[in-house]
mmCIF file of C-alpha atoms in Angstrom:
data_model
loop_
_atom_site.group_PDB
_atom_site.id
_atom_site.type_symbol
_atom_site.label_atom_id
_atom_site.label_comp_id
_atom_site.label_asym_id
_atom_site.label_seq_id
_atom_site.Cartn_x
_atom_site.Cartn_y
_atom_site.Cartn_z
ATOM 1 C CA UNK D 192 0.000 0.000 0.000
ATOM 2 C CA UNK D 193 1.091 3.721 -0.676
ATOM 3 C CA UNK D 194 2.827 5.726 2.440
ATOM 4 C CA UNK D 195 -0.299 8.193 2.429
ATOM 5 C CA UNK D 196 -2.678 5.842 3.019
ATOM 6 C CA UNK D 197 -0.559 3.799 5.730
ATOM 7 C CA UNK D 198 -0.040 6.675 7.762
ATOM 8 C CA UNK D 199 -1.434 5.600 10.649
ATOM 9 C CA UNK D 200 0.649 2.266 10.736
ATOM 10 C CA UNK D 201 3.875 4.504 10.031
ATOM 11 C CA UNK D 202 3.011 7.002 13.039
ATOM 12 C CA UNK D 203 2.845 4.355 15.462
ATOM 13 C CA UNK D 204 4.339 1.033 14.322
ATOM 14 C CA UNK D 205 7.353 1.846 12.234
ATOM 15 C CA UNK D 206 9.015 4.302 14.555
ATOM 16 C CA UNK D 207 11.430 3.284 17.460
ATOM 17 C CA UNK D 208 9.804 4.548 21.364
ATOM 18 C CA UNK D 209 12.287 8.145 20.792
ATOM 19 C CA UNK D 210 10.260 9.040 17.387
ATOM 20 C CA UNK D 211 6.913 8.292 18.950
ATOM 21 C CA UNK D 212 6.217 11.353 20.841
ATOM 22 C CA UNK D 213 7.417 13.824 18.071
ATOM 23 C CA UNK D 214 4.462 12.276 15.392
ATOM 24 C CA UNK D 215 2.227 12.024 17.822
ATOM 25 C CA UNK D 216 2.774 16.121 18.238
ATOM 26 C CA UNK D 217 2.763 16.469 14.483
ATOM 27 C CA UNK D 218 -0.555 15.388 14.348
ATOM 28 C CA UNK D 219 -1.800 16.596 16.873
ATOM 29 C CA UNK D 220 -0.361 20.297 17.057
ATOM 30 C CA UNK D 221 0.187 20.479 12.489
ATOM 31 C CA UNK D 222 0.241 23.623 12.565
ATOM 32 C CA UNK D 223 3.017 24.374 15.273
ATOM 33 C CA UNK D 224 5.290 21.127 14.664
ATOM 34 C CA UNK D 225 8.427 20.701 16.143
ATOM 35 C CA UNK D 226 10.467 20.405 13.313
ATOM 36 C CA UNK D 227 12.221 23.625 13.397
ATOM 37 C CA UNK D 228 12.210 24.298 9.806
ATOM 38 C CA UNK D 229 8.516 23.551 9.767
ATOM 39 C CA UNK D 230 7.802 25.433 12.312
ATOM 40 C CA UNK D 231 9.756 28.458 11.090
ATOM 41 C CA UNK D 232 7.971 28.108 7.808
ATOM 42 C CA UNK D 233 4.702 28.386 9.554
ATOM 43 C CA UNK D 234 6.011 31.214 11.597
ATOM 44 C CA UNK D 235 6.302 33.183 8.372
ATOM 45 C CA UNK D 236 2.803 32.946 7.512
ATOM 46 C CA UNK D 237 1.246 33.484 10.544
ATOM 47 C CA UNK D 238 3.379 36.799 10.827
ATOM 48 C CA UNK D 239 1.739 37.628 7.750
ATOM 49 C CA UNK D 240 -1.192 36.626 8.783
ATOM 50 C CA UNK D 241 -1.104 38.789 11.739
ATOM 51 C CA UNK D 242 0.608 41.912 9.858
ATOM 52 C CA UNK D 243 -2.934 41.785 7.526
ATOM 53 C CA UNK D 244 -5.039 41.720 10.779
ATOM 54 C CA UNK D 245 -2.997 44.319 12.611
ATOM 55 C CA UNK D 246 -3.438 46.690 9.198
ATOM 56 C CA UNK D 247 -7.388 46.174 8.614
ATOM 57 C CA UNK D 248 -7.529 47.284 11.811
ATOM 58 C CA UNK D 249 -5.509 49.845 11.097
ATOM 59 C CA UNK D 250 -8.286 50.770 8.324
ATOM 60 C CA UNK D 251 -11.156 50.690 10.561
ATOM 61 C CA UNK D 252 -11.206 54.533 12.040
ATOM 62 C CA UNK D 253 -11.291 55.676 8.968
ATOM 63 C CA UNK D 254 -14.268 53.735 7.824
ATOM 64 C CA UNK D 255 -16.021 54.457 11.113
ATOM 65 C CA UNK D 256 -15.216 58.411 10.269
ATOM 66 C CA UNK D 257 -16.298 57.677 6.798
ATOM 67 C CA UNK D 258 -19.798 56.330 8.258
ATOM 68 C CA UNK D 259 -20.106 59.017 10.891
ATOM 69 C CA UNK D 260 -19.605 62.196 9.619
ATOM 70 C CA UNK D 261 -20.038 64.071 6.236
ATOM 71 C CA UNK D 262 -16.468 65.085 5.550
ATOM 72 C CA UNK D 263 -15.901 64.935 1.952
ATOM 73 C CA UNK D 264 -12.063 64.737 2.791
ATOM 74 C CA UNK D 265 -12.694 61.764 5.178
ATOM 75 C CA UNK D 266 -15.027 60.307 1.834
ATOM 76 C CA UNK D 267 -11.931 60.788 -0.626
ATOM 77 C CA UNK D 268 -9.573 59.033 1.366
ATOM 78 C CA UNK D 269 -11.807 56.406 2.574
ATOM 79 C CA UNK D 270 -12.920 55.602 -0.503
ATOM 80 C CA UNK D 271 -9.512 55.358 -2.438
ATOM 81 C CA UNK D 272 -6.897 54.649 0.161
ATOM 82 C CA UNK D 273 -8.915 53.214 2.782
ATOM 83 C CA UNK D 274 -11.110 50.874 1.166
ATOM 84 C CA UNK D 275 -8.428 49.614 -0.635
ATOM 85 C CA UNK D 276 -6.629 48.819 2.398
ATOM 86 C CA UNK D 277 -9.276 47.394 3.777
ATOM 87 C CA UNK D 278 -10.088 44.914 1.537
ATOM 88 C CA UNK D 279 -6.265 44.121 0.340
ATOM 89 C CA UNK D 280 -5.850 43.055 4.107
ATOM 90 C CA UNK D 281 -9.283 40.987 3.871
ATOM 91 C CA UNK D 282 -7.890 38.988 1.206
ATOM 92 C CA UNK D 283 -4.702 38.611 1.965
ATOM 93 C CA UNK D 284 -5.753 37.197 5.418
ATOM 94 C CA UNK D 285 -7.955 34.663 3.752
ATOM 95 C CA UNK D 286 -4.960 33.858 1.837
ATOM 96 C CA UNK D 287 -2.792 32.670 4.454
ATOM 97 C CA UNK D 288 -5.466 30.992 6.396
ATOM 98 C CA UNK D 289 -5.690 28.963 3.414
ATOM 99 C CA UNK D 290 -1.849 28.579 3.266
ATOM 100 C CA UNK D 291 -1.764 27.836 6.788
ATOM 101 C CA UNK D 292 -4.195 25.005 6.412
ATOM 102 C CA UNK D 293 -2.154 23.396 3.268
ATOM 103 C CA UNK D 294 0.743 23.256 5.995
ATOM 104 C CA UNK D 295 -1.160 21.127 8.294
ATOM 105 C CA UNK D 296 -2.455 19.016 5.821
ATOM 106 C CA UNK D 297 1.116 18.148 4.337
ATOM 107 C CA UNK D 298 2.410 17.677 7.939
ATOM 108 C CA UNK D 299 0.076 14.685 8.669
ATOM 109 C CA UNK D 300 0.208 13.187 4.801
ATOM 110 C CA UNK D 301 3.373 13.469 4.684
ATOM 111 C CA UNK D 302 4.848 13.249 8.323
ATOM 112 C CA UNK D 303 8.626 12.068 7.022
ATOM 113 C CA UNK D 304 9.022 14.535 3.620
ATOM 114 C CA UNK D 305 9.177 18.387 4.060
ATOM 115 C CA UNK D 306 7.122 19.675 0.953
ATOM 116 C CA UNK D 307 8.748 22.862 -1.098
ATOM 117 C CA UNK D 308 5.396 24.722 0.474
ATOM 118 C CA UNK D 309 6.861 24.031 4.050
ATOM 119 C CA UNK D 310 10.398 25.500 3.424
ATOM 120 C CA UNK D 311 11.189 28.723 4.926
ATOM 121 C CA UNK D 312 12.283 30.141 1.706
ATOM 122 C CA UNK D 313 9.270 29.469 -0.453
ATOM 123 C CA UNK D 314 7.288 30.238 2.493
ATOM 124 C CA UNK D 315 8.993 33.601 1.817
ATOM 125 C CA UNK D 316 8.293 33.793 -1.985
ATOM 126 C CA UNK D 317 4.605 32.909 -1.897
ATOM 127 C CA UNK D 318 3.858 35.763 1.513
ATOM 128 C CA UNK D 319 5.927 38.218 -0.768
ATOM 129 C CA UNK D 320 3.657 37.075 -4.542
ATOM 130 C CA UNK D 321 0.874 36.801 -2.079
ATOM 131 C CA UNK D 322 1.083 40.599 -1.150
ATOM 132 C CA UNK D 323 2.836 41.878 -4.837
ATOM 133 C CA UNK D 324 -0.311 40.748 -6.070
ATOM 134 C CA UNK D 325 -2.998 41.777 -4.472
ATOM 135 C CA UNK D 326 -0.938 45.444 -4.431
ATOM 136 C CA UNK D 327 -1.132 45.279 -8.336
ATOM 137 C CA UNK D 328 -4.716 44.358 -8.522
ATOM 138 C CA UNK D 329 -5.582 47.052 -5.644
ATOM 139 C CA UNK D 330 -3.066 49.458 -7.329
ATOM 140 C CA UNK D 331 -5.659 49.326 -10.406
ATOM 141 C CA UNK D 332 -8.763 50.815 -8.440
ATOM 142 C CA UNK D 333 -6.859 52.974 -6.465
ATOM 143 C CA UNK D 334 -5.358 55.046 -9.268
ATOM 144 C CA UNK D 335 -8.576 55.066 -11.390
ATOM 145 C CA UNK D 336 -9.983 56.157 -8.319
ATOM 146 C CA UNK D 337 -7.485 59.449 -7.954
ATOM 147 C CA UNK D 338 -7.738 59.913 -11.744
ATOM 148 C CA UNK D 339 -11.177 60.056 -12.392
ATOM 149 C CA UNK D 340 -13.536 60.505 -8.586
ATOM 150 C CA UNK D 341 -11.228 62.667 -6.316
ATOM 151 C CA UNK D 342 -12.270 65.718 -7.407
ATOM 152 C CA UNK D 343 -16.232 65.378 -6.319
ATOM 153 C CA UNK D 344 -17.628 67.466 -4.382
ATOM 154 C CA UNK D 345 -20.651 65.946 -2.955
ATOM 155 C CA UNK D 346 -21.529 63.423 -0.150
ATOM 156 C CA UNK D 347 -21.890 60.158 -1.773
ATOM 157 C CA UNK D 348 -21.423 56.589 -1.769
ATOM 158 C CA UNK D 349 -18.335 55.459 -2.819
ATOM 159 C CA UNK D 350 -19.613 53.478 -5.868
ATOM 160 C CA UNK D 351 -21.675 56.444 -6.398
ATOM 161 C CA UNK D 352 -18.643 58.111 -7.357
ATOM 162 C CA UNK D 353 -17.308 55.441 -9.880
ATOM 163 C CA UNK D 354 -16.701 56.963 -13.596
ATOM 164 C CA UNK D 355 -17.909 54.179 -15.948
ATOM 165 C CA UNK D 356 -14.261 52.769 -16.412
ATOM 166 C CA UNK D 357 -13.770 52.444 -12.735
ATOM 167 C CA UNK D 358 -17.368 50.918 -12.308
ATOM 168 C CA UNK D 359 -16.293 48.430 -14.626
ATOM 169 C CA UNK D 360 -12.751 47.767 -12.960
ATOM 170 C CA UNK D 361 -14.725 47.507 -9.827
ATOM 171 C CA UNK D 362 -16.922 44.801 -10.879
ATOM 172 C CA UNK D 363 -14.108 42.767 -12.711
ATOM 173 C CA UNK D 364 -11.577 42.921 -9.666
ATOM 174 C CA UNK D 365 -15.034 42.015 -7.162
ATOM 175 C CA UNK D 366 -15.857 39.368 -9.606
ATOM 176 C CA UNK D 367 -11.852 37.963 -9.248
ATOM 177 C CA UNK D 368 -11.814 38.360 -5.575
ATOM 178 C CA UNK D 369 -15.137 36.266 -5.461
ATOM 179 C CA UNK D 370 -12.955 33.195 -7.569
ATOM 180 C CA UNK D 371 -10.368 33.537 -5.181
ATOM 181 C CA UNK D 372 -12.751 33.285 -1.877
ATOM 182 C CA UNK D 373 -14.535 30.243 -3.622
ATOM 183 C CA UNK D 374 -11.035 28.571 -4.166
ATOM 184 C CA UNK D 375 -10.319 29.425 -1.061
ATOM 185 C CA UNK D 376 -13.327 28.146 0.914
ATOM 186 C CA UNK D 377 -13.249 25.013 -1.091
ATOM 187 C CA UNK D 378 -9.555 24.114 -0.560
ATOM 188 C CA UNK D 379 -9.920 24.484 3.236
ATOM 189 C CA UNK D 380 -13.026 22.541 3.704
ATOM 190 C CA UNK D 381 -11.405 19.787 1.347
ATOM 191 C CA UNK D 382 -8.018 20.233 3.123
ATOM 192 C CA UNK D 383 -9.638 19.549 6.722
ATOM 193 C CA UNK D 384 -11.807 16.574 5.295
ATOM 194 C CA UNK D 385 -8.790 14.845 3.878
ATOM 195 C CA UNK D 386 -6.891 15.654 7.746
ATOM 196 C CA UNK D 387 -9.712 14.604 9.396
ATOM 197 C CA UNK D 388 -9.800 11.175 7.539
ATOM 198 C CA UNK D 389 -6.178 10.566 8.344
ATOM 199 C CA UNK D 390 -6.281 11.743 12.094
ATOM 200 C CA UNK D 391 -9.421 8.759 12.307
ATOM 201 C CA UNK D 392 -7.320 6.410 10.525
ATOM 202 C CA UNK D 393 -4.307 6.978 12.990
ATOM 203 C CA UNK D 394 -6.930 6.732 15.615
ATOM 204 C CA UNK D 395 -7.707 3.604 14.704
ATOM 205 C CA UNK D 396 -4.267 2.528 15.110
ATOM 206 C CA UNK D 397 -3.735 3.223 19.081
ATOM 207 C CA UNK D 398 -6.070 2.152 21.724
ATOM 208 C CA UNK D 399 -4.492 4.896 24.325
ATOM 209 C CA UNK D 400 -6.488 7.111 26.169
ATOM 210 C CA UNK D 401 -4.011 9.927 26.151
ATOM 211 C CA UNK D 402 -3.773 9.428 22.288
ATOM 212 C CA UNK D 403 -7.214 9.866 21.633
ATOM 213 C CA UNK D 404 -8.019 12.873 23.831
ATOM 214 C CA UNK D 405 -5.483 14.243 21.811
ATOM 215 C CA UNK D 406 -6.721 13.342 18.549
ATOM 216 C CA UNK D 407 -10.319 14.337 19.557
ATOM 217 C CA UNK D 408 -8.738 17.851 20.986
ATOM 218 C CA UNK D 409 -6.987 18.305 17.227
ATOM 219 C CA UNK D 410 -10.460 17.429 15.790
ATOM 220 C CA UNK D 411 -12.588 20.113 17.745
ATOM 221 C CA UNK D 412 -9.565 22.794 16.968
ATOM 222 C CA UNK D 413 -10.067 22.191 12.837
ATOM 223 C CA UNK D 414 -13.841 22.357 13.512
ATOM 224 C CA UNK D 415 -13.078 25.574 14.978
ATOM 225 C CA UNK D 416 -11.099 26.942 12.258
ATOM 226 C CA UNK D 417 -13.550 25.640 9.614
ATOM 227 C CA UNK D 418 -16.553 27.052 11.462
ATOM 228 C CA UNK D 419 -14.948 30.785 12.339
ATOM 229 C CA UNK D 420 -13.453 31.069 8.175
ATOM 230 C CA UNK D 421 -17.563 30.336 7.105
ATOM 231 C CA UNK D 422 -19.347 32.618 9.977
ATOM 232 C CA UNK D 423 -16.863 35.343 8.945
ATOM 233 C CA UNK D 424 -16.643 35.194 5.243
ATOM 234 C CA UNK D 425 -19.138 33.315 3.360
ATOM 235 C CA UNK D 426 -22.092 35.971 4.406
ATOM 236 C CA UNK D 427 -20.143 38.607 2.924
ATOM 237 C CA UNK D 428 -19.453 37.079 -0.300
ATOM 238 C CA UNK D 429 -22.769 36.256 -0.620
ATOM 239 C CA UNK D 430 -23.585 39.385 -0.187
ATOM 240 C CA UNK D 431 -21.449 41.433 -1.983
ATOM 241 C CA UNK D 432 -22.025 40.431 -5.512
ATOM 242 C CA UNK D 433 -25.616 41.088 -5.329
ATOM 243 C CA UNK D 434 -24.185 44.687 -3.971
ATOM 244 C CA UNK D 435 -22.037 45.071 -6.424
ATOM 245 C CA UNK D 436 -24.522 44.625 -9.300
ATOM 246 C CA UNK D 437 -27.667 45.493 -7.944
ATOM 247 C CA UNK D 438 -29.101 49.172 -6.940
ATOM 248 C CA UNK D 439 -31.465 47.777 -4.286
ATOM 249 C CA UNK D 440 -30.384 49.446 -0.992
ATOM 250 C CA UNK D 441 -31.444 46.706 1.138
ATOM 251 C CA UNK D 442 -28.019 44.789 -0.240
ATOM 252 C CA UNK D 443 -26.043 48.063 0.957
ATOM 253 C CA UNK D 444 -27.302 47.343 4.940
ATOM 254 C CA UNK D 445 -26.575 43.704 4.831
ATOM 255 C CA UNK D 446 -23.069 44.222 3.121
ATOM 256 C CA UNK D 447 -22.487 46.776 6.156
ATOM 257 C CA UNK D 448 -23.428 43.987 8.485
ATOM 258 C CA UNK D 449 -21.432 41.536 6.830
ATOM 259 C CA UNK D 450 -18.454 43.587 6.643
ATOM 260 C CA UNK D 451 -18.973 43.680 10.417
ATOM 261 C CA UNK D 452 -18.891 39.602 10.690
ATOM 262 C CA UNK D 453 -15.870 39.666 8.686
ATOM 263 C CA UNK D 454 -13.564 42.237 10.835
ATOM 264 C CA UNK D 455 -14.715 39.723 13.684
ATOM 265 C CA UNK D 456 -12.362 37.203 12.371
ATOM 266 C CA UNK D 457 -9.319 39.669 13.906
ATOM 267 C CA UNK D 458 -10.277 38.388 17.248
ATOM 268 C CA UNK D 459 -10.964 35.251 16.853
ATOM 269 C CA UNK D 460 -7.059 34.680 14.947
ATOM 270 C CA UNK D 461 -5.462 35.155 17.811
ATOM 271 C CA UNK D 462 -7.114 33.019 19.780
ATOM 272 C CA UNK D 463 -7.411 30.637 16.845
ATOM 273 C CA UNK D 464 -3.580 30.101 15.702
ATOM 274 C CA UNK D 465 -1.774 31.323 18.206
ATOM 275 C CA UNK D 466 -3.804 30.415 21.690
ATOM 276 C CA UNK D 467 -4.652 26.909 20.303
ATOM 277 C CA UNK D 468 -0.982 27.112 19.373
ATOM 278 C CA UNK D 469 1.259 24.813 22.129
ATOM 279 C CA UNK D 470 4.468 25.766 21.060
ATOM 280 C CA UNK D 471 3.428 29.322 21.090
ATOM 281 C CA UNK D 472 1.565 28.665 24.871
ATOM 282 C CA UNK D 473 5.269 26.949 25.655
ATOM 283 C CA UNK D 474 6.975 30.633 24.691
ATOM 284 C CA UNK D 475 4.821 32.341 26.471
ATOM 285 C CA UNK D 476 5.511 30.697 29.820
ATOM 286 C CA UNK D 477 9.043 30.557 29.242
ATOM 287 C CA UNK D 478 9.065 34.148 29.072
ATOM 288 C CA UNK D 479 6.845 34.549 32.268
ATOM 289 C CA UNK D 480 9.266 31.945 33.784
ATOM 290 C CA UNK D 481 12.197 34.246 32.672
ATOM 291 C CA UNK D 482 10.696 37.532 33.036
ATOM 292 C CA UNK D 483 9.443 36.270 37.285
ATOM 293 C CA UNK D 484 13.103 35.166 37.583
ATOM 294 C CA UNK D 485 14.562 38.386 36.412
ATOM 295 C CA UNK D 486 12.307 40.198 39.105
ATOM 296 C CA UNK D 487 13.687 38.382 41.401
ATOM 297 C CA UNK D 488 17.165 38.360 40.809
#
């Protein structure tokens, strides 16, 4: 039979007592593995990951301003440099929450191979083409945007502003951004199916009680991760095409109210790769341990 679908036997049959506890982690903890290159790798995207959460929330005074006053300054820069900030940071978080996922999976398929994805190189080359291109596609609106809107003088929507060009640029880059949530959404659900199956099937292998609390614990912590990515994204992009398209204003307040679900997902990635996260819960007490022994020294 082939390696990935013996995985379980190879966890626990094939290595010697000193290996055991090490696989055991890797399935368990994927995403925060002990291998130190793997881990590193992963470090680089959840940095990422964090740097787009830290800047959408960078983004959101200015789109609070933008919805409570009647500044046409606070309109022009909302609506050019702000919203595309905003949504460049959206993306790019769903990005590497996708990314992050493919790491787990590979971990557990292929426990003794380090794929290219998991190298800390690439992992550098796909964060930096992950961020080039969004830029380039969000470089698009924005300077139609100071080309042909700036200059307006009234108070009104954003798309209200759009000269046909950029209305048409608008749709296309909505349309693409739809394609890539789709891909997205799809990958991770089939990613976490395909991890699920070979978590059981190692299951199966050990009759341990300690082994399957773990497994069960690793189980609830993807159905997490699955669960926050839908709650947070899918109403939005279910909602936003309609917007896009559509002059009905009753698709304007439930975009608002899915934007709103989606800037939710900044807390809950914290607690979701970095709190779940026992190599990261490991650093942190080391540096209360060290921090409690420098007071008292």
């Amino acid at each position: 039979m082939a390696m990935e679908s013996t995985v379980s036997a190879t966890i626990f049959t094939t290595f010697p007592r000193d290996t055991f506890k090490p696989n055991m982690t890797n399935i368990t903890q994927a995403p925060c593995g002990p291998t130190e290159r793997v881990q590193s790798s992963v470090t680089v995207y959840m940095k990422n990951l964090a740097a787009a959460d830290f800047f959408l929330c960078l983004c959101l005074p200015l789109r609070i301003a933008h919805n409570a006053t009647y500044s046409i300054t606070i309109r022009n820069m909302y609506c050019s440099f702000g919203a595309t900030a905003f949504y460049l940071n959206m993306y790019a978080s769903i990005l590497f929450m996708d990314i992050i996922a493919a790491n787990r999976y590979l971990k557990i398929v292929r426990p003794l191979e380090t794929h290219a994805l998991q190298m800390v190189r690439t992992a550098r080359h796909i964060s930096i083409g992950t961020w080039l291109s969004l830029l380039a596609m969000s470089s698009v609106y924005l300077i139609l945007f100071l080309q042909t809107s700036w200059d307006h003088d009234q108070k009104l929507s954003c798309e209200s502003l759009h000269s046909h060009k950029l209305s048409v640029v608008y749709k296309i880059i909505h349309c693409v951004s739809f394609a890539v949530f789709a891909f997205v959404l799809m990958s991770l659900v089939f990613l976490y199916w395909k991890t699920l199956q070979k978590i059981l099937q190692a299951q199966l292998s050990t009759q341990t009680v300690s082994s399957h609390h773990k497994f069960n614990k690793s189980k609830r912590n993807m159905l997490v991760l699955v669960v926050v990515f839908c709650v947070c994204f899918v109403p939005y992009h279910l909602v936003r095409l309609p917007y896009v398209f559509s002059s009905d204003c009753t698709f304007n307040t439930l975009k608002e109210l899915t934007i709103l679900l989606s800037v939710l997902n900044v807390c809950f990635d914290p607690l979701i790769y970095f709190i779940f996260c026992k190599t990261f819960r490991d650093q942190l007490r080391k540096k209360d341990l060290q921090r409690s022994s420098e007071d008292k020294t």
